[in-house]
Coordinates of C-alpha atoms and ligand atoms in Angstrom, one line a residue:
X273 CA -28.0 9.8 -9.5
X274 CA -25.9 7.1 -10.4
X275 CA -25.5 6.5 -14.2
X276 CA -24.7 3.1 -14.2
X277 CA -25.1 2.3 -17.9
X278 CA -22.1 5.0 -18.9
X279 CA -20.1 2.3 -17.5
X280 CA -21.1 -0.3 -19.5
X281 CA -21.3 1.2 -22.6
X282 CA -17.9 2.8 -22.5
X283 CA -16.3 0.1 -20.2
X284 CA -15.0 2.9 -17.8
X285 CA -15.5 0.7 -14.5
X286 CA -14.1 -2.6 -15.5
X287 CA -14.8 -4.6 -12.3
X288 CA -17.6 -6.7 -13.9
X289 CA -19.1 -7.0 -9.9
X290 CA -19.0 -2.9 -9.9
X291 CA -21.0 -2.9 -13.3
X292 CA -23.9 -5.7 -12.0
X293 CA -24.1 -3.8 -8.8
X294 CA -24.6 -0.5 -10.2
X295 CA -27.1 -1.5 -12.5
X296 CA -29.6 -3.0 -9.8
X297 CA -32.5 -0.5 -8.9
X298 CA -31.5 -0.6 -5.6
X299 CA -27.8 1.0 -6.4
X300 CA -29.5 3.6 -8.8
X301 CA -30.5 5.9 -5.9
X302 CA -26.8 5.8 -4.7
X303 CA -24.1 8.6 -5.9
X304 CA -20.7 7.6 -6.2
X305 CA -17.3 9.2 -7.1
X306 CA -18.3 8.1 -10.5
X307 CA -21.1 10.7 -10.5
X308 CA -19.5 13.1 -8.8
X309 CA -16.5 13.4 -11.3
X310 CA -19.0 14.0 -14.0
X311 CA -21.3 16.3 -11.9
X312 CA -18.0 18.8 -11.0
X313 CA -18.3 19.5 -15.1
X314 CA -14.9 21.2 -14.9
X315 CA -11.6 20.0 -15.8
X316 CA -8.8 19.9 -13.1
X317 CA -6.8 23.6 -12.4
X318 CA -3.7 23.9 -14.9
X319 CA -1.4 25.3 -12.1
X320 CA -2.6 22.5 -9.5
X321 CA -2.0 19.8 -11.8
X322 CA 1.4 21.2 -13.0
X323 CA 2.4 21.7 -9.6
X324 CA 2.9 25.3 -9.7
X325 CA 0.3 26.9 -7.4
X326 CA 1.5 28.4 -4.3
X327 CA -0.5 28.8 -1.2
X328 CA 2.2 28.2 1.3
X329 CA 1.7 31.8 3.0
X330 CA -1.1 34.2 2.7
X331 CA 0.2 36.7 0.3
X332 CA -1.1 34.5 -2.6
X333 CA -2.3 32.1 -3.4
X334 CA 0.1 32.5 -6.4
X335 CA -0.2 30.7 -9.9
X336 CA 3.3 30.7 -11.5
X337 CA 3.9 30.3 -14.9
X338 CA 7.2 28.8 -15.9
X339 CA 9.5 31.3 -17.8
X340 CA 7.1 34.3 -17.5
X341 CA 9.0 36.8 -15.2
X342 CA 5.9 38.6 -13.9
X343 CA 4.2 35.1 -12.9
X344 CA 6.9 34.3 -10.3
X345 CA 5.3 34.3 -6.6
X346 CA 5.0 37.5 -4.8
X347 CA 8.2 36.4 -2.7
X348 CA 9.8 35.7 -6.1
X349 CA 9.5 32.1 -5.8
X350 CA 9.7 30.4 -9.3
X351 CA 8.0 27.5 -10.8
X352 CA 10.9 25.2 -10.1
X353 CA 10.9 26.1 -6.2
X354 CA 7.0 25.8 -5.9
X355 CA 6.8 22.4 -7.7
X356 CA 9.6 21.2 -5.8
X357 CA 8.1 22.3 -2.2
X358 CA 4.7 21.2 -3.5
X359 CA 6.0 17.5 -4.3
X360 CA 7.9 17.5 -1.0
X361 CA 4.8 18.2 0.9
X362 CA 3.2 15.3 -0.6
X363 CA 5.9 13.1 0.7
X364 CA 5.9 14.5 3.8
X365 CA 2.1 13.9 4.0
X366 CA 2.7 10.3 2.7
X367 CA 5.1 9.8 4.9
X368 CA 3.4 11.1 8.1
X369 CA 0.5 8.8 7.1
X370 CA 2.7 5.6 7.1
X371 CA 4.7 6.8 10.4
X372 CA 1.4 7.6 12.2
X373 CA 0.2 4.0 11.2
X374 CA 3.7 2.8 12.2
X375 CA 3.6 4.2 15.7
X376 CA 0.2 2.6 16.3
X377 CA 1.7 -0.8 15.4
X378 CA 4.7 -0.2 17.5
X379 CA 2.6 0.6 20.6
X380 CA 0.4 -2.5 20.1
X381 CA 3.7 -4.8 20.0
X382 CA 4.8 -3.1 22.9
X383 CA 1.2 -3.8 24.8
X384 CA 1.4 -7.1 23.2
X385 CA 4.7 -7.8 24.8
X386 CA 3.4 -6.7 28.2
X387 CA 0.5 -9.1 27.7
X388 CA -1.8 -6.2 27.8
X389 CA -3.5 -7.5 24.4
X390 CA -5.5 -10.5 23.1
X391 CA -2.6 -10.9 21.1
X392 CA 0.6 -13.1 21.5
X393 CA 4.3 -12.8 19.8
X394 CA 3.9 -15.4 17.1
X395 CA 6.8 -15.3 14.7
X396 CA 9.8 -15.9 17.3
X397 CA 12.4 -16.4 14.4
X398 CA 11.8 -12.9 13.1
X399 CA 11.7 -11.5 16.2
X400 CA 15.2 -12.5 17.1
X401 CA 16.0 -11.3 13.7
X402 CA 14.7 -8.1 14.6
X403 CA 16.6 -8.1 18.1
X404 CA 19.8 -8.7 16.2
X405 CA 19.7 -5.9 14.2
X406 CA 19.0 -3.6 17.2
X407 CA 21.8 -5.1 19.0
X408 CA 19.4 -6.6 21.7
X409 CA 20.3 -9.7 23.9
X410 CA 18.2 -12.8 23.0
X411 CA 19.8 -15.7 24.8
X412 CA 18.2 -17.1 27.6
X413 CA 15.3 -14.6 27.5
X414 CA 11.3 -15.1 27.4
X415 CA 10.0 -13.8 23.8
X416 CA 8.0 -11.3 25.4
X417 CA 11.0 -9.9 27.2
X418 CA 12.9 -9.5 23.7
X419 CA 9.6 -8.2 22.2
X420 CA 9.7 -5.4 24.8
X421 CA 13.0 -4.4 24.4
X422 CA 12.6 -4.4 20.8
X423 CA 9.4 -2.5 20.9
X424 CA 10.4 0.4 23.1
X425 CA 14.0 0.5 20.9
X426 CA 11.8 1.0 17.9
X427 CA 9.4 3.6 19.4
X428 CA 12.6 5.7 20.2
X429 CA 13.5 5.6 16.4
X430 CA 10.4 7.8 15.9
X431 CA 11.6 10.3 18.3
X432 CA 15.3 9.9 17.6
X433 CA 17.2 13.4 18.2
X434 CA 20.8 12.6 17.4
X435 CA 21.9 12.7 14.0
X436 CA 22.9 8.9 13.6
X437 CA 21.2 6.8 10.7
X438 CA 18.0 5.4 11.4
X439 CA 18.9 1.7 12.9
X440 CA 17.0 -0.1 10.0
X441 CA 19.0 1.3 7.0
X442 CA 21.7 -1.2 8.1
X443 CA 20.0 -3.7 6.0
X444 CA 20.2 -1.6 2.7
X445 CA 22.9 -3.4 0.4
X446 CA 26.4 -1.3 1.6
X447 CA 26.7 0.3 -1.6
X448 CA 23.4 1.9 -1.3
X449 CA 24.3 2.7 2.4
X450 CA 27.1 4.6 0.9
X451 CA 25.1 6.3 -1.8
X452 CA 22.9 7.5 0.9
X453 CA 25.6 9.0 3.1
X454 CA 27.5 10.6 0.4
X455 CA 24.0 12.4 -1.1
X456 CA 23.6 13.1 2.7
X457 CA 19.9 11.6 3.0
X458 CA 20.3 9.2 5.4
X459 CA 17.4 9.8 7.7
X460 CA 17.9 10.6 11.1
X461 CA 14.7 10.5 12.9
X462 CA 11.6 9.3 11.8
X463 CA 9.3 12.2 12.9
X464 CA 12.4 14.4 12.3
X465 CA 12.6 14.2 8.7
X466 CA 8.7 14.9 8.1
X467 CA 8.8 17.9 10.5
X468 CA 11.9 19.4 8.6
X469 CA 10.3 18.7 5.8
X470 CA 7.5 20.8 6.5
X471 CA 9.7 23.7 7.8
X472 CA 11.8 23.7 4.7
X473 CA 8.8 24.1 2.6
X474 CA 7.4 26.8 4.8
X475 CA 7.6 30.5 3.4
X476 CA 11.1 31.7 2.7
X477 CA 13.1 28.9 3.7
X478 CA 14.4 26.2 1.2
X479 CA 14.5 27.7 -2.1
X480 CA 16.8 25.4 -3.7
X481 CA 14.8 22.5 -5.9
X482 CA 18.0 20.1 -5.3
X483 CA 18.4 20.8 -2.0
X484 CA 14.4 20.6 -1.4
X485 CA 14.2 17.3 -3.0
X486 CA 17.0 15.8 -0.9
X487 CA 15.0 16.2 2.1
X488 CA 12.3 14.7 0.4
X489 CA 14.6 11.7 -0.4
X490 CA 15.6 12.0 3.3
X491 CA 12.0 11.9 4.3
X492 CA 10.9 9.4 2.2
X493 CA 13.5 6.8 3.1
X494 CA 12.5 7.6 6.9
X495 CA 9.1 6.1 5.5
X496 CA 10.4 3.3 3.4
X497 CA 13.4 1.9 5.7
X498 CA 12.2 3.1 8.9
X499 CA 8.5 3.6 9.3
X500 CA 6.8 1.1 6.9
X501 CA 9.5 -1.5 7.7
X502 CA 9.0 -1.3 11.0
X503 CA 5.6 -1.4 10.8
X504 CA 5.6 -4.6 8.5
X505 CA 8.4 -6.5 10.7
X506 CA 6.8 -6.1 14.1
X507 CA 3.2 -6.3 12.5
X508 CA 4.7 -10.0 11.3
X509 CA 6.0 -10.7 14.4
X510 CA 2.9 -10.2 16.6
X511 CA 0.4 -11.4 14.0
X512 CA 2.2 -14.0 11.8
X513 CA 4.3 -13.4 8.7
X514 CA 2.4 -14.3 5.7
X515 CA 2.6 -17.9 4.1
X516 CA 0.5 -19.0 1.1
X517 CA -3.2 -19.0 1.3
X518 CA -6.1 -19.7 -1.0
X519 CA -8.9 -17.1 -0.4
X520 CA -11.6 -15.4 -2.4
X521 CA -12.2 -11.7 -3.2
X522 CA -14.9 -8.9 -4.5
X523 CA -18.2 -7.9 -3.7
X524 CA -19.7 -11.7 -3.8
X525 CA -18.0 -12.7 -0.9
X526 CA -20.9 -11.0 1.2
X527 CA -23.0 -13.4 2.8
X528 CA -26.8 -13.4 2.9
X529 CA -27.0 -15.8 5.7
X530 CA -24.5 -13.6 7.8
X531 CA -24.1 -10.6 9.4
X532 CA -21.5 -8.6 7.3
X533 CA -18.7 -6.5 9.1
X534 CA -16.4 -5.0 6.7
X535 CA -13.3 -3.4 8.0
X536 CA -11.6 -0.5 5.9
X537 CA -8.6 1.5 6.4
X538 CA -4.9 0.6 7.7
X539 CA -4.1 -0.6 10.8
X540 CA -4.5 -4.0 11.4
X541 CA -4.9 -4.0 15.4
X542 CA -8.6 -3.1 15.0
X543 CA -9.0 -5.9 12.2
X544 CA -6.8 -8.8 14.0
X545 CA -9.2 -8.0 16.7
X546 CA -12.3 -8.3 15.1
X547 CA -11.0 -11.4 13.7
X548 CA -10.6 -13.1 17.3
X549 CA -13.8 -11.6 18.4
X550 CA -16.0 -12.8 15.4
X551 CA -15.6 -16.4 16.8
X552 CA -16.4 -15.3 20.2
X553 CA -19.3 -17.6 21.7
X554 CA -21.3 -14.8 23.0
X555 CA -21.1 -13.0 19.8
X556 CA -21.9 -15.9 17.7
X557 CA -24.9 -17.0 20.2
X558 CA -25.9 -12.9 19.5
X559 CA -25.8 -13.3 15.8
X560 CA -27.7 -17.0 16.0
X561 CA -30.6 -14.8 18.0
X562 CA -30.7 -12.2 15.7
X563 CA -31.2 -15.1 12.9
X564 CA -27.7 -15.2 11.3
X565 CA -25.2 -17.9 10.8
X566 CA -22.2 -16.1 12.2
X567 CA -20.2 -13.2 11.6
X568 CA -18.9 -12.9 8.0
X569 CA -15.9 -10.5 8.3
X570 CA -14.3 -9.0 5.2
X571 CA -11.8 -6.5 4.1
X572 CA -11.5 -3.3 2.2
X573 CA -8.7 -1.7 1.1
X574 CA -5.1 -2.0 2.8
X575 CA -6.6 -3.8 6.2
X576 CA -8.3 -5.9 3.7
X577 CA -4.6 -7.0 2.5
X578 CA -3.6 -7.2 6.1
X579 CA -5.7 -9.8 7.1
X580 CA -6.0 -11.6 3.8
X581 CA -2.2 -12.0 3.7
X582 CA -2.0 -13.3 7.5
X583 CA -5.5 -14.9 7.8
X584 CA -6.9 -15.7 4.5
X585 CA -9.9 -13.2 5.2
X586 CA -12.2 -12.6 2.0
X587 CA -11.6 -9.2 0.6
X588 CA -15.3 -7.4 -0.2
X589 CA -13.7 -4.4 -2.0
X590 CA -10.6 -2.3 -2.8
X591 CA -10.5 1.7 -2.9
X592 CA -13.0 2.6 -5.8
X593 CA -15.0 -0.4 -4.6
X594 CA -16.0 1.2 -0.9
X595 CA -18.9 2.7 -1.9
X596 CA -20.3 -0.1 -4.0
X597 CA -19.5 -2.9 -0.9
X598 CA -22.1 -0.5 1.1
X599 CA -24.8 0.0 -2.0
X600 CA -25.2 -3.6 -1.5
X601 CA -27.3 -3.1 1.2
X602 CA -26.1 -6.1 2.6
X603 CA -23.6 -4.7 5.1
X604 CA -24.6 -4.6 8.7
X605 CA -21.7 -2.2 9.5
X606 CA -18.3 -1.0 8.3
X607 CA -15.6 -0.5 10.6
X608 CA -13.1 1.8 9.6
X609 CA -9.7 3.6 11.1
X610 CA -7.5 5.6 9.3
X611 CA -6.6 6.3 5.2
X612 CA -8.6 6.2 2.1
X613 CA -11.9 6.0 3.8
X614 CA -14.4 8.6 1.8
X615 CA -16.4 10.9 3.5
X616 CA -19.3 9.7 1.0
X617 CA -19.5 6.5 2.8
X618 CA -21.9 8.1 5.3
X619 CA -24.2 9.3 2.3
X620 CA -24.4 5.8 0.8
X621 CA -25.9 4.2 3.8
X622 CA -28.4 7.0 4.3
X623 CA -31.7 5.2 4.6
X624 CA -30.0 2.2 5.2
X625 CA -29.8 -0.3 8.2
X626 CA -25.9 0.1 7.5
X627 CA -23.7 1.8 10.3
X628 CA -20.4 3.5 9.4
X629 CA -18.6 3.0 12.6
X630 CA -15.7 5.0 13.3
X631 CA -13.0 3.8 15.8
X632 CA -10.4 6.0 16.1
X633 CA -10.2 9.5 17.6
X634 CA -8.1 10.6 15.1
X635 CA -10.9 10.2 12.2
X636 CA -14.3 11.0 12.7
X637 CA -17.0 11.6 10.3
X638 CA -20.4 13.6 10.1
X639 CA -23.0 10.9 10.9
X640 CA -21.1 8.1 11.3
X641 CA -21.1 6.2 14.8
X642 CA -18.1 6.7 17.0
X643 CA -17.0 3.3 19.1
X644 CA -13.3 4.2 20.1
X645 CA -11.3 1.2 19.8
X646 CA -9.0 0.9 23.0
X647 CA -5.8 -1.4 22.3
X648 CA -5.5 -2.3 25.6
X649 CA -9.0 -3.2 26.0
X650 CA -9.0 -4.6 22.2
X651 CA -11.0 -8.1 22.9
X652 CA -13.9 -6.0 24.6
X653 CA -13.5 -3.1 22.1
X654 CA -14.0 -5.6 19.3
X655 CA -16.8 -7.4 20.9
X656 CA -18.7 -4.1 21.5
X657 CA -18.5 -3.2 17.7
X658 CA -19.4 -6.7 16.4
X659 CA -22.2 -6.7 18.9
X660 CA -23.5 -3.3 17.4
X661 CA -23.4 -4.9 13.8
X662 CA -25.2 -7.8 14.9
X663 CA -28.1 -5.2 16.4
X664 CA -28.4 -4.1 12.8
X665 CA -28.9 -7.8 11.3
X666 CA -32.8 -7.5 11.6
X667 CA -33.1 -4.6 10.4
X668 CA -31.5 -5.4 7.0
X669 CA -33.8 -4.4 3.9
X670 CA -33.7 -4.6 0.2
X671 CA -30.3 -6.0 -0.9
X672 CA -28.5 -7.6 -3.6
X673 CA -25.3 -9.6 -3.5
X674 CA -23.6 -10.2 -6.8
X675 CA -23.1 -13.6 -5.6
X676 CA -21.1 -14.8 -8.8
X677 CA -18.4 -11.9 -8.4
X678 CA -15.9 -13.8 -6.1
X679 CA -12.4 -14.9 -7.8
X680 CA -9.8 -17.2 -6.1
X681 CA -6.8 -15.8 -5.3
X682 CA -3.3 -17.1 -3.9
X683 CA -1.7 -14.8 -1.5
X684 CA 0.7 -14.4 1.4
X685 CA 3.9 -13.9 -0.9
X686 CA 6.0 -12.0 2.3
X687 CA 9.9 -11.8 1.2
X688 CA 10.0 -15.1 3.5
X689 CA 7.6 -16.7 1.1
X690 CA 9.0 -16.0 -1.9
X691 CA 12.5 -17.0 -0.6
X692 CA 10.9 -20.2 0.5
X693 CA 8.7 -20.9 -2.9
X694 CA 12.0 -19.9 -5.3
X695 CA 14.6 -20.9 -3.1
X696 CA 12.9 -24.4 -1.9
X697 CA 12.7 -26.1 1.7
X698 CA 16.3 -26.7 2.3
X699 CA 17.9 -24.0 0.5
X700 CA 15.9 -20.9 1.3
X701 CA 17.6 -18.4 -0.7
X702 CA 17.2 -15.9 -3.7
X703 CA 19.7 -17.6 -5.7
X704 CA 17.3 -19.8 -7.7
X705 CA 15.7 -16.6 -8.6
X706 CA 18.6 -14.6 -9.4
X707 CA 19.6 -17.8 -11.5
X708 CA 16.4 -17.8 -13.4
X709 CA 17.0 -13.8 -14.0
X710 CA 20.4 -14.7 -15.4
X711 CA 19.3 -17.6 -17.6
X712 CA 16.8 -15.3 -19.1
X713 CA 14.0 -17.6 -17.8
X714 CA 12.7 -14.6 -16.0
X715 CA 13.4 -11.0 -17.7
X716 CA 13.0 -8.8 -14.4
X717 CA 10.7 -8.1 -11.8
X718 CA 8.1 -5.5 -11.9
X719 CA 6.1 -4.0 -8.9
X720 CA 2.7 -2.8 -9.6
X721 CA 1.6 -1.0 -6.1
X722 CA -0.8 1.6 -5.3
X723 CA -4.3 2.8 -5.2
X724 CA -7.2 2.9 -8.1
X725 CA -8.4 5.9 -9.5
X726 CA -12.4 6.8 -10.4
X727 CA -10.8 9.0 -13.4
X728 CA -9.4 5.6 -15.2
X729 CA -10.6 2.3 -16.1
X730 CA -9.3 -0.1 -13.4
X731 CA -8.5 -2.7 -16.3
X732 CA -5.0 -0.8 -16.5
X733 CA -3.8 -3.0 -14.0
X734 CA -4.7 -5.8 -15.7
X735 CA -3.3 -4.7 -19.2
X736 CA -0.1 -3.8 -17.7
X737 CA 0.5 -6.6 -15.8
X738 CA -0.6 -8.9 -19.1
X739 CA 1.9 -7.6 -20.9
X740 CA 4.7 -8.0 -18.3
X741 CA 4.0 -11.5 -17.4
X742 CA 3.7 -12.1 -21.3
X743 CA 7.2 -10.7 -21.4
X744 CA 8.6 -12.8 -18.4
X745 CA 8.6 -10.2 -16.0
X746 CA 7.5 -11.5 -12.9
X747 CA 5.2 -9.2 -11.2
X748 CA 4.9 -8.3 -7.0
X749 CA 1.8 -6.4 -6.2
X750 CA 1.1 -4.2 -3.3
X751 CA -2.1 -2.2 -2.1
X752 CA -5.3 -1.7 -4.2
X753 CA -3.5 -2.6 -7.6
X754 CA -3.2 -5.9 -6.0
X755 CA -6.6 -6.2 -5.3
X756 CA -7.8 -5.4 -8.9
X757 CA -5.4 -7.8 -10.0
X758 CA -6.6 -10.6 -8.1
X759 CA -10.1 -9.5 -9.2
X760 CA -9.0 -10.2 -12.9
X761 CA -7.6 -13.8 -11.8
X762 CA -3.9 -13.1 -12.3
X763 CA -3.4 -14.4 -8.7
X764 CA -4.2 -18.0 -9.4
X765 CA -1.2 -20.4 -10.1
X766 CA -3.2 -21.3 -13.4
X767 CA -2.7 -17.5 -14.8
X768 CA 0.9 -18.7 -15.4
X769 CA -0.6 -21.0 -17.8
X770 CA -2.8 -18.8 -19.3
X771 CA -0.9 -15.5 -19.6
X772 CA 2.7 -15.7 -19.0
X773 CA 5.5 -16.0 -21.8
X774 CA 7.5 -19.5 -21.6
X775 CA 10.5 -18.6 -19.2
X776 CA 8.1 -17.7 -16.5
X777 CA 5.5 -20.2 -17.2
X778 CA 7.9 -22.7 -16.5
X779 CA 9.3 -21.1 -13.4
X780 CA 5.5 -20.7 -12.0
X781 CA 4.5 -24.0 -13.0
X782 CA 7.5 -25.8 -11.1
X783 CA 7.0 -24.3 -7.9
X784 CA 3.0 -23.9 -8.4
X785 CA 2.8 -20.0 -7.6
X786 CA 0.8 -17.3 -9.4
X787 CA 2.6 -15.1 -12.6
X788 CA 1.5 -11.9 -10.1
X789 CA 2.6 -12.6 -6.7
X790 CA 0.1 -10.3 -3.6
X791 CA 3.1 -9.2 -1.2
X792 CA 0.8 -7.3 0.9
X793 CA -0.6 -3.6 2.0
X794 CA 1.1 -0.5 1.3
X795 CA 3.4 -0.4 4.3
X796 CA 4.5 -3.6 2.8
X797 CA 6.2 -2.0 -0.1
X798 CA 9.0 -2.2 2.3
X799 CA 8.9 -6.2 1.8
X800 CA 9.8 -5.1 -2.0
X801 CA 13.0 -3.1 -0.5
X802 CA 13.7 -6.6 1.7
X803 CA 13.3 -8.6 -1.4
X804 CA 15.3 -6.4 -3.6
X805 CA 18.3 -6.2 -1.2
X806 CA 18.0 -9.9 -1.0
X807 CA 18.6 -10.5 -4.5
X808 CA 21.5 -8.0 -4.4
X809 CA 22.9 -9.9 -1.6
X810 CA 22.9 -13.2 -3.3
X811 CA 25.0 -12.1 -6.1
X812 CA 25.0 -11.9 -9.6
X813 CA 22.8 -9.1 -10.3
X814 CA 25.3 -6.4 -9.4
X815 CA 26.0 -4.7 -6.2
X816 CA 23.3 -2.3 -5.5
X817 CA 19.6 -2.0 -6.2
X818 CA 20.1 0.2 -9.1
X819 CA 21.9 -2.6 -10.9
X820 CA 18.9 -5.0 -10.7
X821 CA 16.6 -5.6 -13.6
X822 CA 13.3 -4.6 -11.4
X823 CA 11.4 -1.4 -11.9
X824 CA 8.2 -0.3 -9.9
X825 CA 4.9 1.5 -11.1
X826 CA 1.9 2.8 -9.2
X827 CA -0.2 3.4 -12.4
X828 CA -3.3 4.8 -10.6
X829 CA -2.0 6.3 -7.6
X830 CA -4.2 8.9 -5.8
X831 CA -3.1 9.3 -2.0
X832 CA 0.0 11.0 -1.4
X833 CA 1.7 8.1 0.5
X834 CA 1.9 6.9 -3.5
X835 CA 4.6 9.8 -4.1
X836 CA 6.4 8.7 -0.9
X837 CA 6.7 5.1 -1.6
X838 CA 7.6 6.3 -5.1
X839 CA 10.4 8.7 -3.8
X840 CA 11.8 5.9 -1.4
X841 CA 11.9 3.5 -4.2
X842 CA 14.0 6.3 -6.7
X843 CA 16.4 7.2 -3.6
X844 CA 16.8 3.1 -3.0
X845 CA 18.0 2.8 -6.6
X846 CA 14.7 1.5 -8.0
X847 CA 13.5 3.2 -11.5
X848 CA 9.8 4.2 -10.9
X849 CA 6.5 5.0 -13.2
X850 CA 3.6 6.5 -12.6
X851 CA 0.9 7.9 -15.1
X852 CA 1.3 11.4 -14.0
X853 CA 3.1 13.4 -11.5
X854 CA 1.9 17.4 -10.6
X855 CA 5.3 18.8 -11.7
X856 CA 4.7 19.4 -15.6
X857 CA 4.6 23.2 -14.9
X858 CA 8.2 23.2 -13.9
X859 CA 10.6 22.7 -16.3
X860 CA 14.1 22.1 -14.5
X861 CA 12.5 20.4 -11.7
X862 CA 10.6 18.0 -14.0
X863 CA 13.9 17.5 -15.8
X864 CA 15.5 16.8 -12.4
X865 CA 13.2 14.1 -11.3
X866 CA 12.8 12.6 -14.6
X867 CA 16.2 12.3 -15.2
X868 CA 19.2 14.1 -13.5
X869 CA 18.3 12.8 -9.9
X870 CA 19.5 9.4 -11.5
X871 CA 23.1 10.5 -11.2
X872 CA 22.8 10.9 -7.3
X873 CA 20.8 7.7 -6.9
X874 CA 20.8 5.4 -9.8
X875 CA 17.2 6.1 -10.5
X876 CA 14.5 8.1 -11.4
X877 CA 11.2 8.9 -12.0
X878 CA 9.2 8.1 -15.4
X879 CA 5.8 9.3 -16.6
X880 CA 3.8 7.5 -19.1
X881 CA 0.3 8.2 -19.8
X882 CA -0.9 5.4 -21.6
X883 CA -1.1 2.1 -19.5
X884 CA 0.6 0.1 -22.6
X885 CA 3.2 2.3 -22.7
X886 CA 3.9 2.0 -18.5
X887 CA 4.2 -1.7 -19.6
X888 CA 6.8 -1.0 -22.5
X889 CA 8.8 1.6 -20.5
X890 CA 8.8 -1.0 -17.6
X891 CA 10.3 -3.7 -20.1
X892 CA 12.6 -1.5 -21.4
X893 CA 13.9 -0.7 -18.3
X894 CA 14.6 -3.8 -17.2
X895 CA 16.2 -4.8 -20.7
X896 CA 18.3 -2.0 -20.1
X897 CA 19.6 -3.2 -16.8
X898 CA 20.1 -6.8 -18.2
X899 CA 22.2 -5.2 -20.9
X900 CA 24.5 -3.7 -18.0
X901 CA 24.8 -6.5 -16.7
X902 CA 25.8 -8.4 -19.7
X903 CA 23.0 -11.0 -19.7
X904 CA 20.7 -9.9 -22.1
X905 CA 21.0 -12.6 -24.5
Ligands
CUV273 NI1 -2.9 1.7 1.8 S1 -3.4 4.2 -0.5 S2 -6.0 3.1 -2.2 S3 -5.7 1.8 0.5 S4 -3.7 1.4 -2.3 FE1 -5.6 1.2 -1.8 FE2 -3.5 0.7 0.2 FE3 -3.9 3.5 -2.3 FE4 -5.4 3.6 0.0

């Protein structure tokens, strides 16, 4: 049984909407992850959390104790080898998720270029930019023809077998490209790097932690500069590059009088089709007939971020709220595709009228209803899903919507928007941002990305961001971290006046932007790579990303994707701080990731367990860069 009062007294669950909901009788019957953590009643295995449990073959599992000769693996693998292999496999896992997502988006993009989906090529300027990067002729050609060629070239990047670098690497600062070449980490084919990583961490292959990490960097770079970046850019071309929009988030966005359909997962092809079909006359007539005013679409997790950024569709909840969204009893269907969807959802809706609709052959769930989404018949698939949800409306029983829990946000800060907001209509450049960093109004840039974690208060994001903006650090946020910050009011322009230090406040007030900018979903961390590159190219702040006063953190990471993202930032020269990493059981490997890798890429990982220490470490890292640039006046 849920023990919501635990949360009120210890303030462990901080989203006030979550507390409010869990205190309702209706929700007290629901078991959530908070209960499961408590019920497990055991702490995490030390070998697992230190990264030194090896189960890559059947001679073990071997628990390794660093420095104890009798406690190496049966094959002789040391703590450093095992921890490096486990870390590298985490990077491969995360990269594979972004890669498979990206591949689906490229396939949808090709289908769109062929006129086989309800979507169209919207951002022609970006289409031309990308075509130029791939050396595709654009003069006198129809946009769909260019898009088709671009889509096919993009798809080929996944299965590329020759050893030339991925095309997108050319977008990085020249010095960065040179470093990758020298270090031998230029990714060749996106899928290839994941396969090679899995092979090299198989029993008896790569047993040298520097060398294993080298491939982890190559694999992660294939994610950031390859898969994720392709996904972001082609999705923008197809669905529109985000521009600033007002929207609302949190559980209060659910509607009493409408059919509530929440979309949870990652690939926006499905969600975009649902957005179109939600306005279909036939569907609206069905909803009316069922006694509803219409369809209320709301997002969850990163699918939520995608449609929030591009369409201003409300977000009902982030990762840790997915069960709460359903515990309201007010949702007719939660439509899911891939990643970050908890198996418990089907249990939360037991006895309720809500259906969990799985839509992707790759991701099914016991007790879910499966309606396969067909991108070639996207509109019909979306209508079928919505019609199913409408059918549930009349069956809605007892429900509770925390109506006052909805918060205003301004979102849509793509790299292009940041360029526009700070560079002005006519100049459109990062120069004003660089100037403000050089003159000290803005101290630097801090990225808060990644997930949320049931074991920790979600106030942690807020506390870190508050400290950063108080110290004039402009915060760029993605993923569920962004949603947590939105729920705490930091994505309103007024937040600059309320929380920011003098310099940052002045800049934000002048252009009317919040001090925390929502940059998008997890794949959209690639936008940060582009923004950092633009800052380098603008001049005045060094020759590569490693020289910029910029630092990132995923304080509440839980998914493998976050580690892949962290590693591609480190390998791109940006310092990254996490709350923990499963490497502490291996001394030399830890020292390498936390310090020595800096000699190769100009950046390393950092671990700080206390949130305020994360903020302080981020500020210290920024000041260090300012010092080196000679601008720390
Ligand atoms: Ni892809 S990866 S919990 S949804 S940010 Fe949200 Fe973001 Fe982490 Fe998952």
